[in-house]
Coordinates of C-alpha atoms in Angstrom, one line a residue:
M1 CA -53.0 9.3 136.9
N2 CA -55.4 7.5 134.6
V3 CA -53.9 7.5 131.1
V4 CA -56.2 8.0 128.1
W5 CA -55.0 5.8 125.2
R6 CA -56.1 3.4 122.5
K7 CA -53.7 1.0 120.8
E8 CA -55.4 1.7 117.5
W9 CA -53.7 5.1 117.6
I10 CA -50.3 3.4 116.8
Y11 CA -49.7 2.7 113.1
D12 CA -47.2 0.5 111.1
Y13 CA -43.7 1.9 111.0
E14 CA -44.6 4.7 113.4
S15 CA -41.8 6.0 115.7
P16 CA -42.3 6.4 119.5
W17 CA -41.9 10.2 119.0
S18 CA -45.3 10.7 117.5
V19 CA -46.8 8.1 119.9
F20 CA -45.7 10.2 122.9
E21 CA -46.8 13.4 121.2
K22 CA -50.3 12.0 120.8
L23 CA -50.1 10.7 124.4
A24 CA -49.2 14.2 125.6
L25 CA -52.0 15.8 123.6
V26 CA -54.9 13.6 124.8
N27 CA -53.7 13.6 128.5
L28 CA -52.7 17.3 128.6
A29 CA -49.3 16.3 129.9
D30 CA -45.8 17.4 129.0
R31 CA -43.0 15.1 128.1
N32 CA -41.3 15.2 131.5
E33 CA -44.6 14.1 133.1
I34 CA -44.9 11.2 130.7
L35 CA -41.3 10.2 131.5
Q36 CA -42.2 10.3 135.2
I37 CA -45.2 8.0 134.6
F38 CA -43.4 5.5 132.3
G39 CA -39.8 6.0 133.5
S40 CA -37.8 3.1 134.8
T41 CA -37.1 2.8 138.6
Q42 CA -33.7 4.4 138.0
V43 CA -35.2 7.4 136.2
K44 CA -37.8 7.9 138.9
N45 CA -35.0 8.1 141.5
I46 CA -33.3 10.9 139.6
K47 CA -34.1 14.0 141.7
H48 CA -32.8 16.7 139.3
Y49 CA -31.7 16.6 135.7
I50 CA -32.7 13.6 133.6
G51 CA -30.2 13.3 130.7
D52 CA -30.8 12.4 127.1
K53 CA -29.7 8.7 127.6
Q54 CA -32.9 8.1 129.7
R55 CA -35.0 9.9 127.0
E56 CA -33.8 7.9 123.9
L57 CA -36.5 6.4 121.7
I58 CA -34.6 3.5 120.0
Q59 CA -33.9 1.0 122.8
L60 CA -36.3 2.8 125.3
D61 CA -33.7 2.1 128.0
G62 CA -35.1 4.8 130.3
F63 CA -38.6 3.3 130.4
H64 CA -40.4 0.8 132.5
L65 CA -41.2 -1.4 129.5
E66 CA -43.8 -3.6 131.3
R67 CA -45.8 -0.6 132.5
L68 CA -45.6 1.0 129.1
H69 CA -46.8 -2.2 127.5
Q70 CA -49.7 -2.6 129.9
T71 CA -50.9 1.0 129.6
L72 CA -50.6 1.3 125.8
D73 CA -51.8 -2.3 125.4
F74 CA -49.1 -2.4 122.8
N75 CA -45.5 -3.7 122.9
L76 CA -43.6 -0.5 121.7
Q77 CA -40.2 -2.1 122.3
E78 CA -41.0 -5.0 120.0
H79 CA -42.5 -2.6 117.5
N80 CA -39.3 -0.7 117.4
F81 CA -37.2 -3.8 117.0
K82 CA -39.2 -5.1 114.0
N83 CA -39.2 -1.7 112.3
I84 CA -35.5 -1.1 112.8
Q85 CA -34.6 -4.6 111.6
S86 CA -36.8 -4.3 108.5
L87 CA -34.7 -1.2 107.6
I88 CA -31.1 -2.3 108.6
G89 CA -31.3 -6.1 108.4
P90 CA -28.7 -6.6 105.6
F91 CA -26.4 -3.9 107.2
S92 CA -26.8 -4.9 110.9
E93 CA -23.2 -6.0 111.3
L94 CA -21.7 -2.8 110.0
Y95 CA -22.1 -0.9 113.3
S96 CA -22.1 -1.9 116.9
S97 CA -25.3 0.0 117.8
W98 CA -28.5 1.0 116.0
E99 CA -27.9 4.7 116.8
H100 CA -25.5 5.0 113.8
W101 CA -28.4 4.4 111.4
F102 CA -30.8 7.1 112.7
H103 CA -30.6 10.9 112.9
R104 CA -30.2 12.5 116.3
E105 CA -32.4 15.3 115.3
L106 CA -36.0 14.8 114.3
H107 CA -36.6 14.5 110.5
W108 CA -40.3 14.6 109.5
C109 CA -42.6 14.8 106.5
S110 CA -44.9 17.8 106.4
K111 CA -47.8 15.7 105.0
C112 CA -47.3 12.8 107.4
I113 CA -47.3 15.0 110.5
E114 CA -50.6 16.5 109.5
G115 CA -52.1 13.2 110.5
G116 CA -50.0 13.1 113.7
Y117 CA -47.7 10.5 112.2
H118 CA -43.9 10.2 112.3
S119 CA -42.1 7.2 111.0
W120 CA -38.9 5.3 111.6
L121 CA -38.4 5.7 107.9
H122 CA -38.2 9.5 108.4
Q123 CA -35.3 9.1 110.9
F124 CA -33.4 6.5 108.7
K125 CA -30.2 8.1 107.4
L126 CA -30.5 6.2 104.1
L127 CA -33.7 8.1 103.1
D128 CA -33.7 11.8 102.6
E129 CA -37.3 11.9 101.2
C130 CA -40.5 10.6 102.7
A131 CA -41.0 7.0 101.8
F132 CA -44.8 7.6 101.6
H133 CA -45.0 11.0 99.8
D134 CA -41.6 11.4 98.1
L135 CA -41.3 14.8 99.7
K136 CA -38.0 16.2 101.0
L137 CA -37.9 15.7 104.7
N138 CA -37.7 18.6 107.2
N139 CA -35.1 18.7 109.9
T140 CA -35.5 22.2 111.2
C141 CA -38.4 24.3 112.4
P142 CA -39.7 26.3 109.3
N143 CA -40.1 29.3 111.5
C144 CA -37.1 29.6 113.8
R145 CA -34.7 27.1 112.0
S146 CA -34.0 25.2 115.3
T147 CA -33.5 21.4 115.3
I148 CA -35.7 19.1 117.4
P149 CA -34.0 16.3 119.3
F150 CA -35.3 12.8 118.6
L151 CA -36.0 12.2 122.2
L152 CA -38.9 12.3 124.7
S153 CA -37.9 15.8 125.7
N154 CA -39.3 19.3 126.2
R155 CA -36.2 20.8 124.8
Q156 CA -37.2 23.0 121.8
L157 CA -40.8 21.7 122.1
E158 CA -43.8 23.4 123.8
H159 CA -47.3 21.8 123.5
A160 CA -47.7 18.6 121.5
F161 CA -46.5 18.9 117.9
Q162 CA -45.4 22.5 118.6
C163 CA -42.0 24.2 118.6
K164 CA -41.1 26.5 121.4
C165 CA -41.2 29.4 119.0
G166 CA -44.9 28.8 118.6
Y167 CA -44.8 27.1 115.2
A168 CA -47.3 24.1 115.0
F169 CA -46.1 21.1 113.0
A170 CA -49.7 19.9 113.1
T171 CA -52.8 21.4 114.6
F172 CA -54.9 19.2 116.8
H173 CA -57.3 19.6 119.7
M174 CA -57.5 17.3 122.7
S175 CA -60.3 15.3 121.0
S176 CA -58.7 15.2 117.5
W177 CA -57.8 11.5 117.5
N178 CA -60.4 11.0 114.7
E179 CA -58.0 13.1 112.5
W180 CA -55.0 10.9 113.2
R181 CA -54.0 8.7 110.3
A182 CA -51.2 6.9 108.7
P183 CA -50.1 7.4 105.1
D184 CA -52.0 5.3 102.5
Q185 CA -49.1 3.7 100.7
M186 CA -45.3 3.4 100.8
N187 CA -42.9 3.9 97.9
P188 CA -42.9 0.5 96.1
A189 CA -39.2 0.1 96.1
V190 CA -38.8 0.9 99.8
L191 CA -41.8 -1.4 100.6
R192 CA -40.1 -4.3 98.8
W193 CA -37.0 -3.7 100.9
V194 CA -38.7 -3.6 104.3
Q195 CA -40.9 -6.6 103.5
A196 CA -38.0 -8.7 102.2
N197 CA -36.0 -7.9 105.3
H198 CA -38.9 -8.7 107.6
A199 CA -39.3 -12.0 105.9
N200 CA -35.5 -12.8 106.1
M201 CA -35.1 -11.5 109.7
K202 CA -33.9 -14.8 111.0
I203 CA -31.9 -15.8 107.9
S204 CA -28.2 -15.0 107.6
N205 CA -26.4 -15.0 104.3
M206 CA -22.7 -15.6 104.9
H207 CA -21.7 -15.6 101.2
S208 CA -22.9 -12.0 100.5
K209 CA -22.4 -8.8 102.4
W210 CA -23.5 -5.2 101.8
I211 CA -20.8 -2.6 102.7
I212 CA -22.2 0.9 103.0
H213 CA -21.8 3.9 105.3
A214 CA -24.9 5.2 107.0
Q215 CA -24.4 8.8 106.0
H216 CA -23.4 8.0 102.4
C217 CA -26.0 5.7 100.9
N218 CA -29.4 6.2 99.3
L219 CA -31.8 3.4 99.9
K220 CA -34.3 4.3 97.2
R221 CA -31.6 4.1 94.6
L222 CA -30.0 1.0 96.2
V223 CA -33.1 -1.0 95.7
T224 CA -33.7 0.2 92.1
D225 CA -30.2 0.7 90.5
E226 CA -28.2 -1.9 88.8
P227 CA -24.5 -2.1 89.7
E228 CA -22.3 0.3 87.8
E229 CA -19.5 -2.2 87.7
I230 CA -18.8 -5.8 88.9
K231 CA -15.2 -6.8 89.6
L232 CA -14.1 -10.4 89.8
F233 CA -11.2 -11.6 92.0
N234 CA -9.4 -14.9 92.0
S235 CA -7.6 -15.0 95.3
E236 CA -4.2 -16.5 94.8
E237 CA -2.3 -14.7 97.6
T238 CA -3.9 -14.3 101.0
F239 CA -2.6 -13.0 104.3
H240 CA -3.2 -13.4 108.0
R241 CA -5.2 -10.7 109.7
Q242 CA -2.2 -9.2 111.6
V243 CA -0.6 -8.4 108.3
Y244 CA -3.3 -5.9 107.7
F245 CA -2.0 -3.7 110.5
S246 CA 1.7 -4.0 109.4
K247 CA 3.5 -0.9 108.0
R248 CA 4.1 -2.6 104.7
F249 CA 0.5 -3.5 104.1
Q250 CA -0.7 0.0 105.1
K251 CA 1.9 1.5 102.8
D252 CA 0.6 -0.6 99.9
L253 CA -2.9 0.7 100.6
L254 CA -1.6 4.3 100.8
Q255 CA 0.0 3.9 97.5
V256 CA -3.4 2.8 96.0
T257 CA -5.0 6.0 97.3
S258 CA -2.0 8.1 96.2
D259 CA -2.3 6.7 92.7
A260 CA -6.0 7.4 92.6
V261 CA -5.5 11.0 93.6
Q262 CA -2.9 11.3 90.8
Q263 CA -5.4 9.9 88.3
V264 CA -7.7 12.7 89.1
V265 CA -4.9 15.3 88.9
D266 CA -3.9 14.0 85.5
R267 CA -7.6 14.1 84.3
L268 CA -7.9 17.6 85.5
F269 CA -4.8 18.8 83.7
Q270 CA -6.0 17.1 80.5
S271 CA -9.4 18.8 80.7
T272 CA -10.5 21.6 83.1
L273 CA -7.1 22.9 84.0
K274 CA -5.4 22.4 80.6
S275 CA -5.0 26.1 79.9
H276 CA -4.5 27.2 83.5
Q277 CA -1.2 25.6 84.5
H278 CA 0.6 29.0 84.4
C279 CA -2.1 30.4 86.7
I280 CA -1.4 27.7 89.2
T281 CA 2.3 28.4 89.1
Q282 CA 1.5 32.1 89.7
L283 CA -0.5 31.3 92.8
M284 CA 1.6 28.6 94.3
E285 CA 4.8 30.6 93.9
L286 CA 3.1 33.9 94.9
R287 CA 4.4 35.6 91.8
K288 CA 4.0 39.3 90.9
S289 CA 5.9 41.8 88.7
N290 CA 7.7 43.6 91.5
E291 CA 7.7 44.0 95.2
T292 CA 5.9 47.4 95.3
I293 CA 2.6 46.3 93.6
E294 CA -0.2 44.1 94.9
F295 CA -0.5 40.4 94.0
P296 CA -2.4 40.0 90.7
E297 CA -6.0 38.7 90.5
I298 CA -6.2 35.0 91.3
C299 CA -7.5 32.7 88.5
P300 CA -10.5 30.8 89.9
Y301 CA -9.3 27.6 88.3
A302 CA -5.9 28.0 90.0
Y303 CA -7.7 28.8 93.3
A304 CA -9.9 25.7 93.1
F305 CA -6.9 23.4 92.4
V306 CA -4.5 24.8 94.9
F307 CA -6.9 24.8 97.8
W308 CA -8.5 21.5 96.7
R309 CA -5.1 20.0 97.0
K310 CA -4.1 21.7 100.2
S311 CA -7.3 20.6 102.0
L312 CA -7.4 17.1 100.4
L313 CA -3.8 16.3 101.5
K314 CA -4.0 18.4 104.6
E315 CA -0.9 20.3 103.7
E316 CA 0.3 23.1 105.9
H317 CA 0.8 25.7 103.2
F318 CA -0.7 26.3 99.8
Y319 CA 2.4 28.1 98.4
G320 CA 6.0 27.2 97.8
F321 CA 5.5 23.7 96.4
N322 CA 5.5 24.2 92.7
S323 CA 4.9 20.6 91.4
L324 CA 1.9 19.6 89.5
R325 CA 2.4 16.0 90.5
T326 CA 0.8 14.7 93.6
S327 CA 3.0 12.4 95.7
L328 CA 1.8 11.2 99.1
I329 CA 4.3 10.4 101.7
S330 CA 3.8 6.9 103.1
D331 CA 4.1 7.7 106.8
V332 CA 1.8 10.8 106.8
S333 CA -2.0 10.8 107.2
P334 CA -2.8 10.8 103.5
L335 CA -6.3 12.3 102.9
L336 CA -9.1 14.3 104.3
I337 CA -11.3 11.2 104.1
K338 CA -8.8 8.9 105.9
E339 CA -11.3 7.8 108.5
L340 CA -13.9 6.9 105.9
L341 CA -11.4 4.9 103.9
E342 CA -10.4 3.1 107.0
Y343 CA -14.0 2.3 107.8
F344 CA -14.6 0.7 104.3
S345 CA -11.3 -1.3 104.4
D346 CA -12.0 -2.5 107.9
Q347 CA -15.4 -3.8 106.8
V348 CA -13.9 -5.7 103.9
V349 CA -11.3 -7.2 106.1
N350 CA -13.9 -8.2 108.7
Y351 CA -15.9 -10.0 106.0
Q352 CA -12.9 -11.7 104.5
M353 CA -11.8 -13.0 107.9
K354 CA -15.3 -14.2 108.7
I355 CA -15.7 -16.1 105.4
R356 CA -12.2 -17.4 104.7
R357 CA -10.1 -16.7 107.8
S358 CA -7.6 -14.7 105.7
I359 CA -7.4 -11.4 103.8
E360 CA -6.5 -10.4 100.3
I361 CA -5.6 -7.0 99.1
G362 CA -7.3 -7.0 95.7
G363 CA -10.8 -6.3 96.9
I364 CA -9.7 -3.6 99.5
S365 CA -7.6 -1.8 96.9
W366 CA -10.4 -1.8 94.3
I367 CA -12.9 -0.3 96.8
L368 CA -10.5 2.3 98.0
E369 CA -9.7 3.4 94.4
K370 CA -13.4 3.8 93.6
L371 CA -14.0 5.9 96.7
V372 CA -11.0 8.2 96.2
L373 CA -11.6 8.7 92.5
Q374 CA -15.2 9.7 93.0
F375 CA -14.6 11.8 96.1
C376 CA -11.7 13.8 94.6
E377 CA -13.7 14.7 91.5
N378 CA -16.7 15.7 93.6
F379 CA -14.5 17.7 96.0
F380 CA -12.9 19.6 93.2
C381 CA -16.3 20.5 91.9
A382 CA -17.2 21.8 95.3
W383 CA -14.1 24.0 95.3
M384 CA -15.0 25.3 91.8
E385 CA -18.5 26.2 93.0
I386 CA -17.0 28.8 95.4
A387 CA -13.8 29.7 93.5
G388 CA -15.3 32.6 91.4
K389 CA -16.5 34.6 94.4
R390 CA -13.7 33.6 96.9
S391 CA -10.8 34.2 94.5
K392 CA -12.0 37.8 94.0
E393 CA -12.4 38.3 97.7
I394 CA -9.0 36.7 98.4
S395 CA -10.6 34.5 101.1
V396 CA -10.9 30.9 102.0
P397 CA -13.5 28.9 103.9
N398 CA -12.8 27.8 107.5
W399 CA -12.2 24.2 108.4
K400 CA -15.8 23.7 109.5
E401 CA -17.0 24.8 106.1
I402 CA -14.4 22.6 104.4
E403 CA -15.5 19.6 106.5
N404 CA -19.1 20.3 105.3
M405 CA -17.8 20.4 101.7
R406 CA -16.0 17.1 102.4
D407 CA -19.2 15.4 103.8
S408 CA -21.3 16.6 100.8
S409 CA -18.7 15.5 98.3
F410 CA -18.2 12.0 99.6
P411 CA -20.3 9.9 97.2
D412 CA -23.4 7.9 98.0
V413 CA -22.2 4.4 97.3
A414 CA -22.7 0.7 98.1
F415 CA -20.6 -2.3 97.6
K416 CA -21.9 -5.9 97.6
Y417 CA -19.2 -8.4 98.3
N418 CA -20.0 -11.9 97.1
F419 CA -17.9 -15.0 97.9
D420 CA -17.9 -18.3 96.1
E421 CA -16.8 -20.9 98.6
S422 CA -16.5 -23.7 96.1
G423 CA -14.0 -21.8 93.9
S424 CA -12.4 -19.5 96.5
S425 CA -13.2 -16.6 94.2
S426 CA -15.1 -13.4 94.9
S427 CA -16.8 -10.5 93.2
I428 CA -17.7 -7.0 94.3
E429 CA -20.6 -5.0 92.9
Y430 CA -20.2 -1.3 92.8
Y431 CA -23.3 0.9 93.1
H432 CA -22.9 4.7 92.6
L433 CA -26.1 5.9 94.1
Q434 CA -26.4 9.5 92.8
N435 CA -28.7 10.9 90.2
K436 CA -25.9 12.2 88.1
E437 CA -22.2 12.9 88.1
L438 CA -21.2 16.2 89.6
L439 CA -20.4 18.4 86.8
L440 CA -18.7 21.8 86.8
T441 CA -21.7 24.2 86.5
N442 CA -19.8 27.4 87.1
K443 CA -18.0 28.9 84.2
C444 CA -15.4 31.2 85.7
N445 CA -13.5 34.0 84.1
C446 CA -9.7 33.5 84.1
P447 CA -7.7 36.8 84.1
N448 CA -4.7 35.1 82.5
Q449 CA -6.0 34.0 79.1
H450 CA -4.6 36.8 77.0
G451 CA -1.8 36.1 74.5
T452 CA 1.1 37.2 76.6
A453 CA -0.1 35.7 79.9
I454 CA 2.3 32.8 80.1
R455 CA 5.3 34.9 79.2
D456 CA 4.3 37.6 81.7
I457 CA 3.9 35.1 84.6
Q458 CA 7.3 33.5 83.7
S459 CA 8.9 36.9 84.1
M460 CA 7.3 37.6 87.4
I461 CA 9.2 37.2 90.7
S462 CA 8.3 34.7 93.5
Y463 CA 7.5 36.3 96.8
T464 CA 6.9 33.4 99.2
P465 CA 7.2 34.1 102.9
L466 CA 10.6 32.3 103.1
K467 CA 12.1 34.2 100.2
V468 CA 10.9 37.5 101.5
A469 CA 12.2 36.7 105.0
M470 CA 15.6 36.0 103.5
L471 CA 15.5 39.3 101.7
S472 CA 14.7 41.2 104.9
M473 CA 17.5 39.3 106.7
N474 CA 20.1 40.1 104.0
N475 CA 18.9 43.7 103.6
P476 CA 16.6 44.9 106.5
S477 CA 15.4 48.0 104.7
D478 CA 12.0 49.7 105.3
E479 CA 10.9 48.5 101.9
H480 CA 11.7 44.9 102.7
I481 CA 10.0 45.1 106.1
I482 CA 6.8 46.5 104.4
L483 CA 7.0 43.8 101.8
Q484 CA 7.3 41.1 104.4
K485 CA 4.2 42.4 106.2
T486 CA 2.3 42.7 103.0
V487 CA 3.1 39.1 102.0
E488 CA 2.2 37.8 105.5
T489 CA -1.2 39.7 105.4
Y490 CA -1.9 38.2 101.9
V491 CA -1.0 34.7 103.0
K492 CA -3.1 35.0 106.2
K493 CA -6.2 35.8 104.1
L494 CA -5.7 32.5 102.2
S495 CA -4.9 30.3 105.3
F496 CA -7.1 27.7 107.0

């Protein structure tokens, strides 16, 4: 097959996805046919199903790179490497592979794709807007809401630049290459970032390290914001690396996170929850006036706090533990964000070991405290957002929904760890990369704000499952059996 192509059709920062879409268009070929032409020897020997690993567009491992280079008259692999390094250069040691930095599903700009252009900057997880047009990126087909894999694959795609449902992301004819174009200019802040990283590609700065998470950072703000806080550390006591994995050291770190959670609880009870402590008691102790009536209406503020706490600490039950203090047990997995906290602490330890061959707890503790404080506040706001509706329905989200709430509540942050070798001191810069603090936007109506509410709740009786089971055991009457079933049904509605 004679392939029609011009190297001028490939633009700066362009991803292979749009390169292959244009190749498919001008040669009237589908993506499997392109893979058969440019696939590696191993791929060509596959008789049946060719998996995603052979179709990936980052390393191009499934392609015969020399044939691809000769046909396109362009080194697409080198183009990938330079573009990716210009984006992740200062972060390159945070993950073992490039895949962590880029979305698995196609993300694209509606303006860019009109010119047949898709960029590595669209796939980069640290950018949720187009770096050229400042538009929110798309990640699902506007018509059928399906996702498109970032692969050379016919899955979910029909003709070039067209979803299987028929929706055209861009409309071109076979001879439309004169309409292909790259964006005119990049966001100045992002441009400074990629140009600086390209210039420093071969320079390693041992005395400074960015610590970020690919899903929880915003590049545009990172390159424009000043640090919210800078903390200085004079390292007097250091430890060997193996101490980090000891029970004692991990217990100390757990105490840091526990104290941070308690700070948030104290703040909540001094502000938002100040006049709702009796409501929380009512819900946690499952109180009502007598066993024959239904449970009273749930206060949304009590709902938000009780289920915020249950999900945050991964507690088995929301009821029966009537303490407004939050105490974490040292040998139990402490928080819903345990893996994220471990990721950040591991990065700090790795850097400390690399720079000084020892670790110190001060920097780790400070970073963990910042993360827990901000996450817990955001996560409580997320629960308040749904509390009004859910408390009336007597329902709770499932774990998948709660995990989505967790992911959206974890703050976009960055830490820059600086080490002064001459003085054995260090500093950490904290960047909170969000436009504004999450504030409680929903003003909910509490049913327990009348004058006698506190006294009424104090006089109510607790009907937790254990207490009701004991009642039935001591007196197995029909009334107690009905009560037990009623309580079990109520609790089931509020279980996840």
